[in-house]
Tab-separated table of C-alpha atoms and ligand atoms in Angstrom:
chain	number	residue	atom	x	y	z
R	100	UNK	CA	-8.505	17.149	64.960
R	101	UNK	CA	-6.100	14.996	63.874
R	102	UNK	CA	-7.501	14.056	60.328
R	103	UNK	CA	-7.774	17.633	59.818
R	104	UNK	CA	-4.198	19.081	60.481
R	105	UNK	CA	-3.400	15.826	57.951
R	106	UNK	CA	-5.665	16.564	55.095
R	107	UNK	CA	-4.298	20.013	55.198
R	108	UNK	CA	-0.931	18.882	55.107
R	109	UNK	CA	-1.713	16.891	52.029
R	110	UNK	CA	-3.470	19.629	50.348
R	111	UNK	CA	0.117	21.924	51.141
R	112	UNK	CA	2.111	19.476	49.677
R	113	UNK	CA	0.165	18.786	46.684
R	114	UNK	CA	-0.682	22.584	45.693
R	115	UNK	CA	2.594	23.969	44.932
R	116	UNK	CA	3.417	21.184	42.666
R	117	UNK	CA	0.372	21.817	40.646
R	118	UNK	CA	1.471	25.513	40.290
R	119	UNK	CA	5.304	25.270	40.053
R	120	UNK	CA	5.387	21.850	37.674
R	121	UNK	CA	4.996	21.631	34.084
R	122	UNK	CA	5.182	18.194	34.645
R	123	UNK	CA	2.465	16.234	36.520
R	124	UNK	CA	4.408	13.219	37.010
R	125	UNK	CA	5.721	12.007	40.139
R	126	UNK	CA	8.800	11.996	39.577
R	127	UNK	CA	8.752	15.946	39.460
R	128	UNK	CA	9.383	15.851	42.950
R	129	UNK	CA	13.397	15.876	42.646
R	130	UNK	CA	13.998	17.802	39.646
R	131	UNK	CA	16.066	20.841	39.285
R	132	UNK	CA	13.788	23.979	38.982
R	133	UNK	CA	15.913	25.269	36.036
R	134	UNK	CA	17.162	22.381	34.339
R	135	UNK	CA	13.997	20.237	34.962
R	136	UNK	CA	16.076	17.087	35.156
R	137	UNK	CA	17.064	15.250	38.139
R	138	UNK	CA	18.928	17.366	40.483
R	139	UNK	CA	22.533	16.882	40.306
R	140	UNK	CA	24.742	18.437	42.888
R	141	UNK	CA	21.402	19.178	44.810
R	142	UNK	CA	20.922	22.309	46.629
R	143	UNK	CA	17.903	23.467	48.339
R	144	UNK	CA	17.111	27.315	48.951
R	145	UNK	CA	15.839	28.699	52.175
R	146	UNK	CA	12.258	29.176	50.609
R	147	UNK	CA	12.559	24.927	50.034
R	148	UNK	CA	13.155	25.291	46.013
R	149	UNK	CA	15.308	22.684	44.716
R	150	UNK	CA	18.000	22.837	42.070
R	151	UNK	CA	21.502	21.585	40.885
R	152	UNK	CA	24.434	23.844	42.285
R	153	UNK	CA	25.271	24.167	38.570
R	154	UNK	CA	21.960	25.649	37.844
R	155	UNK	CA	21.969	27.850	40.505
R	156	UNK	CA	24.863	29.032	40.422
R	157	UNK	CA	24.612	30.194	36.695
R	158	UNK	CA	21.248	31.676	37.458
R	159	UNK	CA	22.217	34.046	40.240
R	160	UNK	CA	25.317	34.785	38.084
R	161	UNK	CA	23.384	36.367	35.812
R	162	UNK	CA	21.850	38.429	37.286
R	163	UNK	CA	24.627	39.883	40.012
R	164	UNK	CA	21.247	42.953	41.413
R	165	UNK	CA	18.568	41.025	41.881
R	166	UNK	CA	19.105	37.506	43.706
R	167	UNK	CA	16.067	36.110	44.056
R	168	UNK	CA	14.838	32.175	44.040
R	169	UNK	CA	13.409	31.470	40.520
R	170	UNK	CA	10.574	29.851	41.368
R	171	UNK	CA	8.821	31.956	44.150
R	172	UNK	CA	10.793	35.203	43.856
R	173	UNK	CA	12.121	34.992	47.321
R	174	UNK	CA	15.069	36.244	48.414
R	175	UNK	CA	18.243	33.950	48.094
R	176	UNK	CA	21.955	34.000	48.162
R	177	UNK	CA	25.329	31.593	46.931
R	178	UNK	CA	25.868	31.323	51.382
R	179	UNK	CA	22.361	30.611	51.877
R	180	UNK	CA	21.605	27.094	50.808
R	181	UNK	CA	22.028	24.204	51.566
R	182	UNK	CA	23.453	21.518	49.581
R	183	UNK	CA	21.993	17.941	49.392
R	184	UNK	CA	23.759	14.851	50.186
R	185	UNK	CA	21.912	11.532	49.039
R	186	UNK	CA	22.923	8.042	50.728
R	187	UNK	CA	25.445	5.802	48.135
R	188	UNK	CA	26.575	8.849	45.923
R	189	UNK	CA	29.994	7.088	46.462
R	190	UNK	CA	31.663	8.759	43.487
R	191	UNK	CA	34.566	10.689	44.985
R	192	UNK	CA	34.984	13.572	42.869
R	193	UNK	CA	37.677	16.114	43.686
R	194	UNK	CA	34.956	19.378	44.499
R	195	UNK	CA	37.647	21.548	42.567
R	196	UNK	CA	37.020	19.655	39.010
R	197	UNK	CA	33.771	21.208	39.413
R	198	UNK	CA	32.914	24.712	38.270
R	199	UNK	CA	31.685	25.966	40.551
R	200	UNK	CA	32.222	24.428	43.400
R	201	UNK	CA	29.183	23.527	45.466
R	202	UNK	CA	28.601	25.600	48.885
R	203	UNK	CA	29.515	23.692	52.323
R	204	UNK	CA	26.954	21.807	54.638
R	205	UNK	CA	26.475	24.330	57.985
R	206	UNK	CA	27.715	21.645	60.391
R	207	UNK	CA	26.878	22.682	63.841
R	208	UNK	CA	29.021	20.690	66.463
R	209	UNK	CA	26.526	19.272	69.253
R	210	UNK	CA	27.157	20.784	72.524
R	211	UNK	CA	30.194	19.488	75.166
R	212	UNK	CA	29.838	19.300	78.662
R	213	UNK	CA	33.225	18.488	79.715
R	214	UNK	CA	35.291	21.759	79.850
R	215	UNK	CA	38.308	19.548	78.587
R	216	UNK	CA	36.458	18.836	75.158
R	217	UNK	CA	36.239	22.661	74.712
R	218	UNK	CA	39.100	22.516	73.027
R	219	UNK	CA	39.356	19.906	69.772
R	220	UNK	CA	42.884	17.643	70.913
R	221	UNK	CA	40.765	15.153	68.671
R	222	UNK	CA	42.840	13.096	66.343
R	223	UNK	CA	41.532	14.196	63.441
R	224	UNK	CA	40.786	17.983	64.220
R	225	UNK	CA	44.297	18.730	65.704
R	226	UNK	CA	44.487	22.336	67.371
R	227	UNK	CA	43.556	25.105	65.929
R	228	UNK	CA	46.431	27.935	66.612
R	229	UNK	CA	44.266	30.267	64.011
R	230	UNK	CA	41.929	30.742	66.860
R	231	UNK	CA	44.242	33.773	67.331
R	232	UNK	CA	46.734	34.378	70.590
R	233	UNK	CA	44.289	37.020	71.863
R	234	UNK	CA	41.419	34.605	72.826
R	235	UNK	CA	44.877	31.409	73.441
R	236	UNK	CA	45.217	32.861	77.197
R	237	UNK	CA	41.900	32.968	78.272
R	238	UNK	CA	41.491	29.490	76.877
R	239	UNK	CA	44.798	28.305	79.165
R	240	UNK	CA	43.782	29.791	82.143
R	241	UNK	CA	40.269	28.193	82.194
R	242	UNK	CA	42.112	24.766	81.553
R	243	UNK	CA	44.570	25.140	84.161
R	244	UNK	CA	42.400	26.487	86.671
R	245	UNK	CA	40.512	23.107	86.304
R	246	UNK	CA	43.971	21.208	86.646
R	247	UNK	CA	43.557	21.694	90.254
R	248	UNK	CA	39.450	21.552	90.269
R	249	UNK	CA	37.383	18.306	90.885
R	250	UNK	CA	37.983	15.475	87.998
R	251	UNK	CA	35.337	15.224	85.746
R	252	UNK	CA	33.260	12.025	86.352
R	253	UNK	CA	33.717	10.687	82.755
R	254	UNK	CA	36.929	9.254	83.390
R	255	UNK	CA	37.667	6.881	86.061
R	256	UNK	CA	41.374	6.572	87.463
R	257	UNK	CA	43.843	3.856	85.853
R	258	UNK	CA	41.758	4.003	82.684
R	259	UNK	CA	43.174	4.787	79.381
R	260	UNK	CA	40.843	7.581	78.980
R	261	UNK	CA	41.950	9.005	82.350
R	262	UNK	CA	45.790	8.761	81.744
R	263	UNK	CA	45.203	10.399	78.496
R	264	UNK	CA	43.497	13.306	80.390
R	265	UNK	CA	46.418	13.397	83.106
R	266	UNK	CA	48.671	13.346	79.871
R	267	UNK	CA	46.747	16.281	78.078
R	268	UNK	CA	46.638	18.137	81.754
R	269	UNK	CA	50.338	18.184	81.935
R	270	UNK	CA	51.304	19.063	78.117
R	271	UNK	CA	49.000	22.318	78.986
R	272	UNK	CA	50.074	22.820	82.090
R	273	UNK	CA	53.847	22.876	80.320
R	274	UNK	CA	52.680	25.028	77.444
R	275	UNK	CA	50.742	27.199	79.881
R	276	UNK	CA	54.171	27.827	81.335
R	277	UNK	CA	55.874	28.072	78.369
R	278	UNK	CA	53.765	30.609	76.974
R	279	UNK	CA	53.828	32.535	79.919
R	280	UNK	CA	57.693	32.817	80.415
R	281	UNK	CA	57.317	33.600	76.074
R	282	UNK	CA	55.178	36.662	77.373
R	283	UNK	CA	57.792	37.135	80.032
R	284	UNK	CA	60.903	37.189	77.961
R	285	UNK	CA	59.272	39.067	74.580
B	222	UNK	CA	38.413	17.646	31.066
B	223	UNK	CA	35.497	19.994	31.355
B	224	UNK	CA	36.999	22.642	33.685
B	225	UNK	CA	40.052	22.449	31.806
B	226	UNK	CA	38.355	23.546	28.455
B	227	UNK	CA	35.944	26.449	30.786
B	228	UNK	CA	38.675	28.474	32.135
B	229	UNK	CA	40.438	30.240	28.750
B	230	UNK	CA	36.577	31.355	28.803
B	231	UNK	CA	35.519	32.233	32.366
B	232	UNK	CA	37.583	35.741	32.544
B	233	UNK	CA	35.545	37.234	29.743
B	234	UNK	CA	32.475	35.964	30.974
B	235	UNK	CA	33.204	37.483	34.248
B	236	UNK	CA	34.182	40.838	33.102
B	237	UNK	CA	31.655	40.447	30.386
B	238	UNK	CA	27.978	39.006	30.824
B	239	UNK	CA	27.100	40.371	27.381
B	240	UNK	CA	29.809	38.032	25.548
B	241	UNK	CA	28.235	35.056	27.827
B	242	UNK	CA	26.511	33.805	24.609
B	243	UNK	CA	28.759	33.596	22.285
B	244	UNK	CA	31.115	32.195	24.452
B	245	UNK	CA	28.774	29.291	25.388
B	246	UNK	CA	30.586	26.049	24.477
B	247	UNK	CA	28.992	23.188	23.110
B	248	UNK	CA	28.380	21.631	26.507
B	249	UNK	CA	26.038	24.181	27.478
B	250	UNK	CA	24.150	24.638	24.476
B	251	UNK	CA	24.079	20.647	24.739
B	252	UNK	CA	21.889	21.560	28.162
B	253	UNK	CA	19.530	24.624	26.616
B	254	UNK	CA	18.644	21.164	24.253
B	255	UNK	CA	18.153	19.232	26.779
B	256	UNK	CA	16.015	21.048	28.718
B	257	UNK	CA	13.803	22.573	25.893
B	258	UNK	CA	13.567	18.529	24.908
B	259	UNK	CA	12.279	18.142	28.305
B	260	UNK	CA	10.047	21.053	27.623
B	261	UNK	CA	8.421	19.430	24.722
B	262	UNK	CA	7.502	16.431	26.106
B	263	UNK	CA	5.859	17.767	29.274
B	264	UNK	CA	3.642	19.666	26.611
B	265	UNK	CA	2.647	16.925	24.847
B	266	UNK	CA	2.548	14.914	27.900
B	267	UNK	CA	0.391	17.005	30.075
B	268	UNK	CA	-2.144	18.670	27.081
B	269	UNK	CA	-2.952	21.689	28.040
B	270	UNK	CA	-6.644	23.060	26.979
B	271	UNK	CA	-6.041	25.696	25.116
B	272	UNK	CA	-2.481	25.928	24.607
B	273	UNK	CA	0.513	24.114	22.556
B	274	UNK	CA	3.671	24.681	21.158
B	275	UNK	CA	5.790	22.434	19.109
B	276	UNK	CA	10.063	23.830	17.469
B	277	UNK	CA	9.315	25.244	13.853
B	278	UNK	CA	11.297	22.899	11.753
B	279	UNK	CA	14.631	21.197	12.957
B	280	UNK	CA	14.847	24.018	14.729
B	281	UNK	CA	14.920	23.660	18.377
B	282	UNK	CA	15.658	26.928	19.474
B	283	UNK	CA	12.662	28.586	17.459
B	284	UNK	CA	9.414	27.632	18.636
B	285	UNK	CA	5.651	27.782	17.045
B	286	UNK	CA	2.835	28.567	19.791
B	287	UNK	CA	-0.783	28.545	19.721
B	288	UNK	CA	-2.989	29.868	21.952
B	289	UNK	CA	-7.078	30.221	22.186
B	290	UNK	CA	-8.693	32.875	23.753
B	291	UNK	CA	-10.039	31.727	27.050
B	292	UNK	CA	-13.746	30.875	27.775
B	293	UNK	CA	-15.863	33.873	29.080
B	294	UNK	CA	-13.284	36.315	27.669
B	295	UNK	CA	-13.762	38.491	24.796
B	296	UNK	CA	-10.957	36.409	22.961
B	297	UNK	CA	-12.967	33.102	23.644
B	298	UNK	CA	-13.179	31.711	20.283
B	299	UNK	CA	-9.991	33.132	18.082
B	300	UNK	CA	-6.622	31.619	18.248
B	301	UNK	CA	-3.364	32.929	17.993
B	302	UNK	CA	-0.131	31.876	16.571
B	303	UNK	CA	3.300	33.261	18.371
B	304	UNK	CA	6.874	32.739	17.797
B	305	UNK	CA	9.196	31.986	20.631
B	306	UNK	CA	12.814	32.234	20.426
B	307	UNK	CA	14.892	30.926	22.562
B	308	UNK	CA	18.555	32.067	23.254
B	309	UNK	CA	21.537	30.212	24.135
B	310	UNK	CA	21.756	31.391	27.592
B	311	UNK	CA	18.530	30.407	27.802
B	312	UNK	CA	16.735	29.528	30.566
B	313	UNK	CA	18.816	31.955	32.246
B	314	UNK	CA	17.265	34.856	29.856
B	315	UNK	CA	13.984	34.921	28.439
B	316	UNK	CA	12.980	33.389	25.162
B	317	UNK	CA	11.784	36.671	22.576
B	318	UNK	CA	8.104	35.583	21.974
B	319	UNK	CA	5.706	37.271	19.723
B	320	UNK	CA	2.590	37.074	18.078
B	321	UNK	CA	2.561	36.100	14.356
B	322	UNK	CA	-1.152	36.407	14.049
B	323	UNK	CA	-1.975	40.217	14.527
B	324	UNK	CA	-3.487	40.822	17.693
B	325	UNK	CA	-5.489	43.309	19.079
B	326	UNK	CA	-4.797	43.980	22.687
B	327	UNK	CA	-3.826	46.895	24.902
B	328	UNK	CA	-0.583	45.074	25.655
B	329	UNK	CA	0.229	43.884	22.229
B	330	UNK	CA	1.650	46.598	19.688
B	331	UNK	CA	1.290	45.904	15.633
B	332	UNK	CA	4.782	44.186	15.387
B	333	UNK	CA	3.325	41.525	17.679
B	334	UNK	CA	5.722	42.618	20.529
B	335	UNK	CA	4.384	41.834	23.724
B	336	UNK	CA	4.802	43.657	27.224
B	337	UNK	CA	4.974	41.197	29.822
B	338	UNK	CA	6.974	41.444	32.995
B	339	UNK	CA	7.664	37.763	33.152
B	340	UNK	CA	9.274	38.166	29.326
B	341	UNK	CA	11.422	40.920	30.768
B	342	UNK	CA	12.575	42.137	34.126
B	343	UNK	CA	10.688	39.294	35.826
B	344	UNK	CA	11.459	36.419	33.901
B	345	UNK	CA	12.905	33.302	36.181
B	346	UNK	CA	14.797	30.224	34.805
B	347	UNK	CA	11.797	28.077	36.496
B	348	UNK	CA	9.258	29.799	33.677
B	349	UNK	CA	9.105	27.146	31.364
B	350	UNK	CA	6.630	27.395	27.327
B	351	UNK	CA	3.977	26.546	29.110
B	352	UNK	CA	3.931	28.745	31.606
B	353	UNK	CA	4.759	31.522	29.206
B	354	UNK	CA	1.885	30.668	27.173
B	355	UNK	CA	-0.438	30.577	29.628
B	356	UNK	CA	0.411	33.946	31.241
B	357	UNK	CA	-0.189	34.910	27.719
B	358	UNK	CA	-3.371	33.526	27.764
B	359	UNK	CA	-4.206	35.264	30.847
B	360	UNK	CA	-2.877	38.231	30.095
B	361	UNK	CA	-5.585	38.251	27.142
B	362	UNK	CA	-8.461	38.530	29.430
B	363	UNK	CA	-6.946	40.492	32.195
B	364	UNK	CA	-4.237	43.386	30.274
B	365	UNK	CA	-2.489	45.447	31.988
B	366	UNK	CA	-4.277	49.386	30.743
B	367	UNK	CA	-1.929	51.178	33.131
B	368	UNK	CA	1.281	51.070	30.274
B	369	UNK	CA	-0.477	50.007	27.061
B	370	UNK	CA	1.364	49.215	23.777
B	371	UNK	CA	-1.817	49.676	21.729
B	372	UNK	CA	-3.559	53.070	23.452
B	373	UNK	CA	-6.806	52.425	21.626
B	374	UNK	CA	-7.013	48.936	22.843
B	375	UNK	CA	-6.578	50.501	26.490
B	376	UNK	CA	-9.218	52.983	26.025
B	377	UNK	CA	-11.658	50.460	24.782
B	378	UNK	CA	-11.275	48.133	27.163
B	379	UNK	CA	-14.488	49.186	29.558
B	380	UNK	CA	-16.864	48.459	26.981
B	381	UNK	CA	-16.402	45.216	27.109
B	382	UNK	CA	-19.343	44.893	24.408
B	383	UNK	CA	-18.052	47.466	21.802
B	384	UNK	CA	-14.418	45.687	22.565
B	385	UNK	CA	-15.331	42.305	21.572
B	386	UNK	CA	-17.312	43.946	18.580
B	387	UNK	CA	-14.306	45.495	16.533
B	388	UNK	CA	-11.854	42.856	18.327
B	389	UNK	CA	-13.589	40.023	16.341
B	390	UNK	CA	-13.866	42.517	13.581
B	391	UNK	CA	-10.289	42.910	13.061
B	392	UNK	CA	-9.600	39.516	13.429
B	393	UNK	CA	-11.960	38.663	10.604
B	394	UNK	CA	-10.317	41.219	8.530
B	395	UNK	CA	-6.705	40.934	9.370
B	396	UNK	CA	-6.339	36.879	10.079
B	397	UNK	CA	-9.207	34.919	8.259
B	398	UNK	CA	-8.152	37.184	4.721
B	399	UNK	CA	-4.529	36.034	5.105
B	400	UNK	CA	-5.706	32.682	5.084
Q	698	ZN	ZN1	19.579	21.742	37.110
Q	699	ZN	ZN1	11.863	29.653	46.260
């Protein structure tokens, strides 16, 4: 069974080269499907077809009606790909020198369980106040409510990480308040 | 440097795709070289039966192709000669490719214009010479009869027999005398 499911695999990776590649080499593997050179600025399309963002871009540009991948005709937008990031490409370049500039990575934050975390205090994310005031409330009253709730087990008493909790607790707490008296007064 | 020297430019090409060409700068036509460079040498790298193509002169952005008729087709045995020119924008827009040798073929007309999708509303900056050429190819032994560009051609087409009869006919007449 095994050797089966394999040499099929093989035969689906080799088949759409033959097809799609002028060029038979292996190094075809990496090149840009318009520009045919190595992909610069790599982006990959939801139907797996690689190109440079330049490329791209320019292609789907031209043709504003009809967005479709170039090699397999497959539907395909600027939002939906995703760029490529190779290890050691340790050139900083300033994204805006570049016309234009390459679509964002889709970075999906793994999942909390602490209802603390729920909200990014994290030194470099800093809060987020353009979460809107509607949904700011809600957010306060779950915290607060768990002021007074069982302590989470992650953070044992005396330790840094629990003083910086009890720290975090209270600055809510006091902005809880002050927000609420805010309400009061306005 | 380079962005710096784009945007006088982008505006136009924004409100105006049709002045995208002659607003290319010299960077991007450096790329349409590059890549038809790239072009060539796959060609000549990978030798194709039955097709090749090589720039007409110094000329990279005008093209010389040949193509033979494919085995067990009624063109099996004559060749062709087509002209392929490439734009600036190119390989965002088609190259304009047509046959130099006359051809007789329901798709074909007797300029040497050819109707092919992939030339036109279905061309894809991924189609490279060689695949143009060897849709071309194809599209010898299978045409298209629904739209024809040459209605005799069309008509004919069922008798395969009587086809290939005047087909290699013509071509006697109208090639091998130019020569
Ligand atoms: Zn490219
Ligand atoms: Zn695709």
């Amino acid at each position: 069974m095994a050797s089966t499911s394999e040499s099929e695999g093989q035969k689906e990776g080799d088949d759409p080269e033959d097809a799609n590649k002028s060029n038979p080499s292996q190094d075809g593997t990496f090149e840009c499907n318009i520009c045919l050179d190595t992909a610069h600025d790599a982006v990959v399309s939801m139907c797996g077809h690689l190109f440079c963002w330049p490329c791209l871009h320019q292609w789907l540009e031209t043709r504003p009606n009809r967005q479709t991948c170039p090699v397999c005709k497959a539907g395909i937008s600027k939002e939906k790909v995703v760029p490529l990031y190779g290890r050691g490409n340790a050139k900083q370049e300033d994204p805006r020198t570049k016309v234009p500039p390459r679509p964002q990575g889709q970075r999906t934050e793994p999942e909390n369980n602490g209802p603390f975390q729920s909200f990014n205090w994290g030194g470099d994310g800093g809060f987020q106040m353009s979460f809107g005031i509607g949904a700011f409330p809600f957010g306060l009253f779950a915290s607060t409510v768990n002021l007074g709730g069982p302590r989470l087990p992650g953070a044992q008493p005396g330790t840094p990480q629990f003083e910086e909790e009890q720290f975090l607790s209270k600055l809510f707490l006091w902005v809880a308040i002050l927000f609420i008296f805010w309400l009061l007064v306005a | 440097m380079a962005s710096q020297n784009r945007d006088p430019a982008m505006p136009d090409v924004r409100a105006k795709p049709a002045t995208t060409i002659s607003n290319l700068n010299s960077k991007e036509s450096h790329s349409v070289t590059k890549r038809l460079q790239q072009e060539l040498m796959a060609l000549m790298m990978c030798g194709d039966k039955g097709i090749s193509a090589f720039p007409d002169g110094d000329n990279l952005f005008k093209w010389v192709g040949t193509i033979h008729g494919a085995q067990s087709t009624v063109y099996e045995g004559l060749t062709y000669k087509l002209s392929l020119e490439f734009p600036c924008a190119y390989p965002y827009q088609a190259p304009v490719v047509k046959f130099q040798t006359p051809c007789f073929h329901p798709n074909v007309d007797q300029s040497g214009n050819i109707c092919l999708d992939i030339l036109k509303e279905k061309w894809a900056a991924s189609y490279d010479v060689r695949s143009i050429l060897l849709s071309i190819q194809s599209l010898l032994g299978e045409p298209n009869n629904e739209s024809p560009l040459n209605v005799q051609a069309a008509d004919m087409w069922i008798d395969q027999t009587a086809y290939r009869k005047i087909l290699h006919e013509k071509y006697e007449t109208e090639v091998k005398s130019r020569n």
